Amino acid sequence: MTGEFSTGWLSLREPADAAARATDLIDLLPTGDGLVVRDLGCGTGSMARWLAPRLPGPQRWILHDRDPALLAYAAAHVPPAAADGSPVTVETVEGDVTSLTPDDLRGVSLVTCSALLDLFTADEVRALAEVCVEAGAPALFTLSVVGEVTLDPPHPLDAEVAAAFNEHQRREIGGRWLLGPEAVGAAAEAFATAGAAVTTRPSPWRLGPGQAALSAEWLRGWVAAAAVQRPDLPTDDYLKARLAAAEAGELRVTVGHQDLLAQKV
Protein backbone atom coordinates (compact mmCIF):
# COMPACT_ATOMS: atom_id res chain seq x y z
CA MET A 1 0.00 0.00 0.00
CA THR A 2 1.28 3.42 -0.85
CA GLY A 3 0.19 4.91 2.45
CA GLU A 4 -3.02 5.14 4.46
CA PHE A 5 -3.67 8.71 3.34
CA SER A 6 -1.86 8.78 -0.01
CA THR A 7 -3.64 9.98 -3.12
CA GLY A 8 -3.03 6.55 -4.66
CA TRP A 9 -4.82 4.64 -1.91
CA LEU A 10 -7.60 7.20 -1.50
CA SER A 11 -8.25 7.22 -5.25
CA LEU A 12 -8.27 3.42 -5.39
CA ARG A 13 -10.90 3.16 -2.67
CA GLU A 14 -13.09 6.04 -3.87
CA PRO A 15 -15.44 4.00 -6.13
CA ALA A 16 -16.05 1.46 -3.34
CA ASP A 17 -16.68 4.28 -0.88
CA ALA A 18 -19.17 5.90 -3.24
CA ALA A 19 -21.02 2.62 -3.76
CA ALA A 20 -21.16 1.90 -0.02
CA ARG A 21 -22.43 5.19 1.44
CA ALA A 22 -26.05 5.22 2.60
CA THR A 23 -27.80 7.40 0.00
CA ASP A 24 -31.10 7.49 1.90
CA LEU A 25 -29.49 9.75 4.52
CA ILE A 26 -29.19 12.47 1.85
CA ASP A 27 -32.97 12.93 1.97
CA LEU A 28 -32.65 13.92 5.65
CA LEU A 29 -30.01 16.60 5.06
CA PRO A 30 -30.70 20.34 5.20
CA THR A 31 -31.40 22.11 1.93
CA GLY A 32 -31.73 25.70 0.84
CA ASP A 33 -29.87 28.51 -0.81
CA GLY A 34 -26.23 28.86 0.11
CA LEU A 35 -25.38 25.58 1.84
CA VAL A 36 -22.05 25.69 3.66
CA VAL A 37 -20.45 22.26 4.11
CA ARG A 38 -17.34 21.73 6.24
CA ASP A 39 -15.56 18.50 5.30
CA LEU A 40 -13.24 17.25 8.06
CA GLY A 41 -10.19 15.24 7.07
CA CYS A 42 -11.20 15.77 3.47
CA GLY A 43 -8.31 13.82 1.95
CA THR A 44 -8.56 14.02 -1.83
CA GLY A 45 -12.09 15.46 -1.68
CA SER A 46 -14.01 12.26 -2.36
CA MET A 47 -16.86 13.25 -0.05
CA ALA A 48 -17.42 16.49 -1.96
CA ARG A 49 -17.28 14.65 -5.27
CA TRP A 50 -19.91 12.20 -4.01
CA LEU A 51 -22.23 14.57 -2.13
CA ALA A 52 -22.09 17.96 -3.89
CA PRO A 53 -23.74 16.69 -7.11
CA ARG A 54 -26.50 15.11 -5.00
CA LEU A 55 -27.48 18.31 -3.17
CA PRO A 56 -29.45 21.17 -4.75
CA GLY A 57 -28.64 24.85 -4.61
CA PRO A 58 -25.42 26.87 -4.35
CA GLN A 59 -22.81 25.30 -2.08
CA ARG A 60 -19.63 26.45 -0.39
CA TRP A 61 -17.38 23.60 0.67
CA ILE A 62 -14.77 24.23 3.37
CA LEU A 63 -12.19 21.47 2.99
CA HIS A 64 -10.28 20.85 6.22
CA ASP A 65 -7.20 18.63 6.43
CA ARG A 66 -3.74 18.74 7.99
CA ASP A 67 -2.03 17.64 4.76
CA PRO A 68 -1.44 20.59 2.39
CA ALA A 69 -0.84 18.31 -0.60
CA LEU A 70 -4.17 16.53 -0.12
CA LEU A 71 -5.90 19.88 0.38
CA ALA A 72 -4.52 21.21 -2.87
CA TYR A 73 -5.59 18.08 -4.74
CA ALA A 74 -9.07 18.13 -3.18
CA ALA A 75 -9.65 21.81 -3.96
CA ALA A 76 -8.75 21.22 -7.60
CA HIS A 77 -11.12 18.26 -7.97
CA VAL A 78 -14.41 19.36 -6.39
CA PRO A 79 -17.36 19.26 -8.84
CA PRO A 80 -18.18 22.74 -10.13
CA ALA A 81 -21.95 22.32 -9.95
CA ALA A 82 -24.67 21.04 -7.62
CA ALA A 83 -27.53 18.69 -8.51
CA ASP A 84 -29.51 21.52 -10.13
CA GLY A 85 -26.53 23.16 -11.83
CA SER A 86 -25.97 25.74 -9.08
CA PRO A 87 -22.35 26.69 -8.47
CA VAL A 88 -20.11 24.90 -5.96
CA THR A 89 -17.23 26.93 -4.53
CA VAL A 90 -14.33 25.78 -2.39
CA GLU A 91 -12.03 27.07 0.30
CA THR A 92 -9.44 25.19 2.34
CA VAL A 93 -8.37 25.10 5.97
CA GLU A 94 -5.13 23.43 6.98
CA GLY A 95 -4.99 22.13 10.53
CA ASP A 96 -6.06 19.63 13.17
CA VAL A 97 -9.74 18.68 12.89
CA THR A 98 -9.90 17.62 16.55
CA SER A 99 -9.61 21.19 17.84
CA LEU A 100 -12.74 22.78 16.34
CA THR A 101 -14.70 25.35 18.34
CA PRO A 102 -18.33 26.43 17.97
CA ASP A 103 -17.08 29.64 16.32
CA ASP A 104 -15.43 27.53 13.59
CA LEU A 105 -18.85 26.13 12.71
CA ARG A 106 -20.93 29.29 12.88
CA GLY A 107 -22.98 29.51 9.68
CA VAL A 108 -22.09 25.94 8.65
CA SER A 109 -25.07 24.03 7.25
CA LEU A 110 -23.49 20.57 7.46
CA VAL A 111 -20.35 18.95 8.86
CA THR A 112 -19.09 15.88 7.02
CA CYS A 113 -16.29 13.38 7.21
CA SER A 114 -15.50 10.02 5.65
CA ALA A 115 -13.51 7.12 7.13
CA LEU A 116 -12.23 9.36 9.92
CA LEU A 117 -14.00 8.74 13.23
CA ASP A 118 -11.98 5.63 14.10
CA LEU A 119 -8.89 7.88 14.38
CA PHE A 120 -10.51 9.95 17.14
CA THR A 121 -10.40 9.34 20.89
CA ALA A 122 -13.51 9.16 23.05
CA ASP A 123 -12.84 12.67 24.38
CA GLU A 124 -12.33 14.05 20.87
CA VAL A 125 -15.60 12.53 19.64
CA ARG A 126 -17.47 13.96 22.62
CA ALA A 127 -15.96 17.39 21.99
CA LEU A 128 -16.83 17.26 18.28
CA ALA A 129 -20.42 16.28 19.03
CA GLU A 130 -20.79 19.10 21.54
CA VAL A 131 -19.33 21.64 19.12
CA CYS A 132 -21.61 20.55 16.26
CA VAL A 133 -24.73 20.64 18.41
CA GLU A 134 -23.85 23.97 20.01
CA ALA A 135 -23.28 25.48 16.57
CA GLY A 136 -26.51 23.95 15.26
CA ALA A 137 -24.65 22.12 12.47
CA PRO A 138 -25.93 18.67 11.44
CA ALA A 139 -23.21 16.04 11.00
CA LEU A 140 -22.94 13.32 8.35
CA PHE A 141 -20.08 10.96 9.17
CA THR A 142 -19.69 8.12 6.67
CA LEU A 143 -17.73 4.88 6.31
CA SER A 144 -16.61 4.43 9.91
CA VAL A 145 -15.21 0.94 10.47
CA VAL A 146 -17.14 -1.31 12.84
CA GLY A 147 -14.71 -4.22 13.14
CA GLU A 148 -16.65 -6.64 10.93
CA VAL A 149 -14.87 -8.37 8.05
CA THR A 150 -16.00 -11.42 6.09
CA LEU A 151 -13.86 -13.19 3.51
CA ASP A 152 -15.22 -15.84 1.17
CA PRO A 153 -13.97 -18.50 0.88
CA PRO A 154 -12.99 -18.57 4.57
CA HIS A 155 -9.51 -19.32 5.94
CA PRO A 156 -8.70 -20.75 9.40
CA LEU A 157 -6.78 -17.58 10.36
CA ASP A 158 -9.45 -15.05 9.32
CA ALA A 159 -10.86 -14.55 12.81
CA GLU A 160 -7.47 -14.14 14.49
CA VAL A 161 -6.26 -11.66 11.89
CA ALA A 162 -9.49 -9.69 12.20
CA ALA A 163 -9.24 -9.59 16.00
CA ALA A 164 -5.60 -8.46 15.84
CA PHE A 165 -6.46 -5.73 13.34
CA ASN A 166 -9.29 -4.47 15.54
CA GLU A 167 -6.96 -4.31 18.53
CA HIS A 168 -4.48 -2.36 16.42
CA GLN A 169 -7.24 0.10 15.54
CA ARG A 170 -7.70 0.73 19.27
CA ARG A 171 -3.99 1.45 19.77
CA GLU A 172 -2.35 4.25 21.70
CA ILE A 173 -0.57 6.97 19.71
CA GLY A 174 1.20 9.76 21.54
CA GLY A 175 -0.96 9.33 24.62
CA ARG A 176 -4.17 9.14 22.56
CA TRP A 177 -6.20 5.91 22.64
CA LEU A 178 -8.01 5.58 19.32
CA LEU A 179 -11.62 4.42 19.23
CA GLY A 180 -11.22 2.17 16.21
CA PRO A 181 -14.34 0.03 15.69
CA GLU A 182 -16.07 1.59 18.71
CA ALA A 183 -16.15 5.01 17.03
CA VAL A 184 -19.72 4.93 15.69
CA GLY A 185 -21.17 3.80 19.00
CA ALA A 186 -19.22 6.45 20.86
CA ALA A 187 -20.28 9.15 18.41
CA ALA A 188 -23.93 8.12 18.56
CA GLU A 189 -23.88 8.28 22.35
CA ALA A 190 -22.03 11.61 22.37
CA PHE A 191 -24.44 13.27 19.95
CA ALA A 192 -27.48 11.93 21.78
CA THR A 193 -26.11 13.20 25.10
CA ALA A 194 -25.49 16.60 23.50
CA GLY A 195 -29.12 16.79 22.37
CA ALA A 196 -29.08 15.50 18.80
CA ALA A 197 -31.21 12.91 17.04
CA VAL A 198 -29.01 10.18 15.60
CA THR A 199 -29.64 7.95 12.58
CA THR A 200 -27.22 5.21 11.51
CA ARG A 201 -27.08 3.04 8.44
CA PRO A 202 -24.80 0.17 7.38
CA SER A 203 -22.42 1.08 4.55
CA PRO A 204 -20.27 -1.99 3.89
CA TRP A 205 -17.74 -2.44 1.16
CA ARG A 206 -18.65 -5.48 -0.95
CA LEU A 207 -15.60 -6.34 -3.00
CA GLY A 208 -15.59 -9.04 -5.63
CA PRO A 209 -13.57 -9.93 -8.74
CA GLY A 210 -14.21 -6.50 -10.23
CA GLN A 211 -12.40 -4.86 -7.30
CA ALA A 212 -9.41 -7.21 -7.14
CA ALA A 213 -6.86 -4.37 -7.04
CA LEU A 214 -8.61 -2.72 -4.10
CA SER A 215 -9.01 -6.05 -2.32
CA ALA A 216 -5.29 -6.73 -2.68
CA GLU A 217 -4.24 -3.31 -1.37
CA TRP A 218 -6.74 -3.51 1.48
CA LEU A 219 -5.45 -6.99 2.38
CA ARG A 220 -1.85 -5.75 2.55
CA GLY A 221 -2.77 -2.97 4.95
CA TRP A 222 -5.16 -5.10 7.00
CA VAL A 223 -2.70 -7.94 7.48
CA ALA A 224 0.24 -5.58 8.12
CA ALA A 225 -1.65 -3.91 10.97
CA ALA A 226 -2.62 -7.29 12.41
CA ALA A 227 1.01 -8.44 12.25
CA VAL A 228 2.14 -5.40 14.24
CA GLN A 229 -0.37 -6.28 16.93
CA ARG A 230 0.22 -10.05 16.82
CA PRO A 231 3.71 -10.79 15.49
CA ASP A 232 3.23 -14.43 16.49
CA LEU A 233 0.63 -14.97 13.77
CA PRO A 234 1.88 -16.62 10.54
CA THR A 235 0.71 -13.68 8.48
CA ASP A 236 3.23 -14.02 5.63
CA ASP A 237 1.77 -17.29 4.37
CA TYR A 238 -1.75 -16.09 5.10
CA LEU A 239 -1.27 -12.93 3.05
CA LYS A 240 0.26 -14.83 0.14
CA ALA A 241 -2.73 -17.17 0.02
CA ARG A 242 -5.26 -14.36 0.28
CA LEU A 243 -3.53 -12.22 -2.35
CA ALA A 244 -3.40 -15.15 -4.74
CA ALA A 245 -7.13 -15.68 -4.31
CA ALA A 246 -7.87 -11.98 -4.81
CA GLU A 247 -5.71 -11.68 -7.89
CA ALA A 248 -7.34 -14.79 -9.35
CA GLY A 249 -10.78 -13.24 -8.86
CA GLU A 250 -11.72 -15.95 -6.36
CA LEU A 251 -12.02 -13.85 -3.20
CA ARG A 252 -14.99 -11.82 -2.00
CA VAL A 253 -14.51 -9.38 0.85
CA THR A 254 -17.10 -7.56 2.94
CA VAL A 255 -15.79 -4.80 5.19
CA GLY A 256 -18.32 -3.43 7.63
CA HIS A 257 -18.84 0.33 8.00
CA GLN A 258 -21.59 2.53 9.32
CA ASP A 259 -22.80 6.00 8.33
CA LEU A 260 -24.13 8.34 11.00
CA LEU A 261 -26.33 11.42 10.70
CA ALA A 262 -26.83 13.62 13.78
CA GLN A 263 -29.11 16.66 13.89
CA LYS A 264 -30.04 18.87 16.81
CA VAL A 265 -33.51 18.09 18.11
XYZ file of C-alpha atoms in Angstrom:
265
model
C 0.000 0.000 0.000
C 1.284 3.422 -0.850
C 0.190 4.907 2.452
C -3.016 5.136 4.464
C -3.674 8.705 3.341
C -1.861 8.781 -0.008
C -3.640 9.983 -3.119
C -3.035 6.548 -4.658
C -4.823 4.644 -1.907
C -7.601 7.200 -1.502
C -8.253 7.222 -5.249
C -8.270 3.419 -5.391
C -10.905 3.158 -2.669
C -13.094 6.040 -3.870
C -15.438 3.997 -6.134
C -16.049 1.460 -3.338
C -16.681 4.282 -0.878
C -19.170 5.900 -3.238
C -21.017 2.617 -3.759
C -21.159 1.904 -0.019
C -22.431 5.189 1.443
C -26.048 5.224 2.596
C -27.796 7.397 0.004
C -31.098 7.492 1.904
C -29.491 9.748 4.524
C -29.195 12.465 1.849
C -32.973 12.928 1.974
C -32.647 13.924 5.649
C -30.008 16.605 5.059
C -30.701 20.339 5.204
C -31.402 22.106 1.930
C -31.732 25.700 0.842
C -29.869 28.511 -0.813
C -26.233 28.856 0.109
C -25.378 25.584 1.839
C -22.049 25.688 3.665
C -20.450 22.262 4.114
C -17.341 21.731 6.238
C -15.560 18.498 5.296
C -13.242 17.255 8.058
C -10.185 15.241 7.075
C -11.204 15.768 3.467
C -8.309 13.822 1.949
C -8.561 14.016 -1.828
C -12.088 15.458 -1.676
C -14.011 12.259 -2.358
C -16.860 13.249 -0.047
C -17.418 16.487 -1.957
C -17.279 14.645 -5.273
C -19.912 12.202 -4.009
C -22.231 14.570 -2.129
C -22.087 17.956 -3.891
C -23.739 16.688 -7.113
C -26.499 15.107 -4.996
C -27.483 18.309 -3.168
C -29.451 21.171 -4.753
C -28.637 24.847 -4.608
C -25.423 26.866 -4.350
C -22.814 25.301 -2.077
C -19.634 26.449 -0.386
C -17.381 23.595 0.673
C -14.766 24.230 3.367
C -12.188 21.474 2.988
C -10.283 20.851 6.224
C -7.196 18.632 6.434
C -3.744 18.736 7.992
C -2.034 17.636 4.761
C -1.439 20.586 2.388
C -0.836 18.309 -0.604
C -4.165 16.535 -0.117
C -5.902 19.876 0.380
C -4.524 21.214 -2.870
C -5.593 18.084 -4.744
C -9.066 18.133 -3.185
C -9.652 21.812 -3.959
C -8.750 21.218 -7.596
C -11.124 18.260 -7.974
C -14.415 19.364 -6.393
C -17.359 19.260 -8.837
C -18.184 22.743 -10.129
C -21.952 22.318 -9.945
C -24.674 21.037 -7.620
C -27.531 18.687 -8.510
C -29.507 21.525 -10.126
C -26.533 23.156 -11.831
C -25.971 25.738 -9.082
C -22.346 26.686 -8.469
C -20.113 24.901 -5.965
C -17.227 26.935 -4.528
C -14.326 25.777 -2.390
C -12.026 27.067 0.303
C -9.440 25.188 2.341
C -8.373 25.102 5.972
C -5.130 23.434 6.983
C -4.987 22.131 10.525
C -6.065 19.628 13.167
C -9.735 18.675 12.887
C -9.904 17.623 16.548
C -9.608 21.188 17.842
C -12.743 22.782 16.341
C -14.695 25.348 18.340
C -18.331 26.431 17.966
C -17.075 29.638 16.317
C -15.426 27.531 13.591
C -18.848 26.126 12.712
C -20.933 29.295 12.875
C -22.975 29.507 9.679
C -22.090 25.942 8.650
C -25.072 24.026 7.254
C -23.490 20.574 7.461
C -20.346 18.954 8.858
C -19.091 15.877 7.020
C -16.290 13.381 7.209
C -15.503 10.023 5.645
C -13.515 7.120 7.131
C -12.230 9.363 9.916
C -13.997 8.740 13.231
C -11.977 5.631 14.098
C -8.893 7.876 14.379
C -10.513 9.948 17.144
C -10.397 9.343 20.885
C -13.505 9.163 23.048
C -12.836 12.667 24.384
C -12.330 14.052 20.871
C -15.595 12.535 19.642
C -17.468 13.958 22.624
C -15.963 17.393 21.994
C -16.825 17.261 18.283
C -20.422 16.280 19.032
C -20.794 19.102 21.543
C -19.332 21.637 19.116
C -21.611 20.551 16.260
C -24.729 20.637 18.414
C -23.847 23.969 20.010
C -23.283 25.478 16.568
C -26.510 23.945 15.255
C -24.650 22.123 12.467
C -25.926 18.665 11.437
C -23.211 16.037 10.996
C -22.945 13.322 8.351
C -20.080 10.960 9.166
C -19.685 8.120 6.668
C -17.726 4.882 6.307
C -16.612 4.428 9.913
C -15.207 0.943 10.467
C -17.135 -1.309 12.844
C -14.711 -4.224 13.140
C -16.653 -6.641 10.934
C -14.867 -8.370 8.054
C -16.002 -11.420 6.092
C -13.861 -13.193 3.513
C -15.221 -15.836 1.170
C -13.973 -18.503 0.880
C -12.985 -18.569 4.567
C -9.512 -19.318 5.942
C -8.696 -20.748 9.399
C -6.784 -17.580 10.362
C -9.449 -15.048 9.318
C -10.860 -14.551 12.808
C -7.472 -14.136 14.491
C -6.256 -11.659 11.893
C -9.487 -9.686 12.201
C -9.236 -9.586 15.997
C -5.604 -8.463 15.839
C -6.462 -5.726 13.339
C -9.294 -4.471 15.540
C -6.962 -4.310 18.526
C -4.478 -2.357 16.418
C -7.237 0.105 15.544
C -7.696 0.732 19.270
C -3.991 1.450 19.768
C -2.354 4.252 21.696
C -0.572 6.974 19.707
C 1.198 9.763 21.536
C -0.964 9.330 24.616
C -4.169 9.138 22.556
C -6.197 5.910 22.635
C -8.013 5.576 19.324
C -11.623 4.417 19.230
C -11.219 2.171 16.206
C -14.336 0.026 15.686
C -16.069 1.586 18.711
C -16.152 5.012 17.030
C -19.717 4.935 15.693
C -21.175 3.803 18.997
C -19.218 6.451 20.864
C -20.280 9.152 18.410
C -23.933 8.124 18.555
C -23.875 8.284 22.351
C -22.029 11.609 22.370
C -24.436 13.275 19.951
C -27.482 11.932 21.784
C -26.105 13.200 25.098
C -25.488 16.604 23.501
C -29.115 16.791 22.368
C -29.076 15.504 18.798
C -31.208 12.911 17.043
C -29.007 10.183 15.597
C -29.643 7.950 12.579
C -27.219 5.214 11.515
C -27.081 3.043 8.435
C -24.799 0.170 7.380
C -22.423 1.076 4.552
C -20.270 -1.994 3.887
C -17.738 -2.442 1.157
C -18.648 -5.478 -0.947
C -15.597 -6.342 -2.999
C -15.592 -9.036 -5.634
C -13.572 -9.932 -8.738
C -14.207 -6.497 -10.235
C -12.403 -4.857 -7.295
C -9.406 -7.209 -7.143
C -6.860 -4.375 -7.041
C -8.608 -2.722 -4.101
C -9.014 -6.051 -2.319
C -5.295 -6.727 -2.683
C -4.241 -3.310 -1.373
C -6.744 -3.514 1.481
C -5.453 -6.990 2.377
C -1.854 -5.750 2.548
C -2.769 -2.969 4.951
C -5.162 -5.096 7.002
C -2.698 -7.936 7.483
C 0.243 -5.583 8.124
C -1.650 -3.914 10.971
C -2.625 -7.292 12.408
C 1.015 -8.442 12.249
C 2.143 -5.397 14.238
C -0.374 -6.276 16.932
C 0.222 -10.051 16.824
C 3.713 -10.790 15.489
C 3.233 -14.435 16.486
C 0.633 -14.972 13.775
C 1.883 -16.621 10.536
C 0.707 -13.682 8.483
C 3.228 -14.021 5.629
C 1.768 -17.289 4.367
C -1.753 -16.088 5.098
C -1.273 -12.927 3.055
C 0.263 -14.828 0.143
C -2.731 -17.170 0.018
C -5.262 -14.358 0.284
C -3.531 -12.216 -2.350
C -3.403 -15.146 -4.736
C -7.135 -15.679 -4.310
C -7.867 -11.977 -4.805
C -5.713 -11.677 -7.892
C -7.342 -14.794 -9.352
C -10.781 -13.235 -8.855
C -11.719 -15.945 -6.360
C -12.021 -13.846 -3.197
C -14.990 -11.818 -1.998
C -14.513 -9.379 0.846
C -17.099 -7.562 2.938
C -15.785 -4.798 5.188
C -18.320 -3.426 7.628
C -18.838 0.331 8.000
C -21.585 2.533 9.316
C -22.797 6.004 8.331
C -24.127 8.345 11.002
C -26.333 11.425 10.704
C -26.835 13.617 13.778
C -29.111 16.656 13.889
C -30.035 18.874 16.813
C -33.511 18.091 18.108
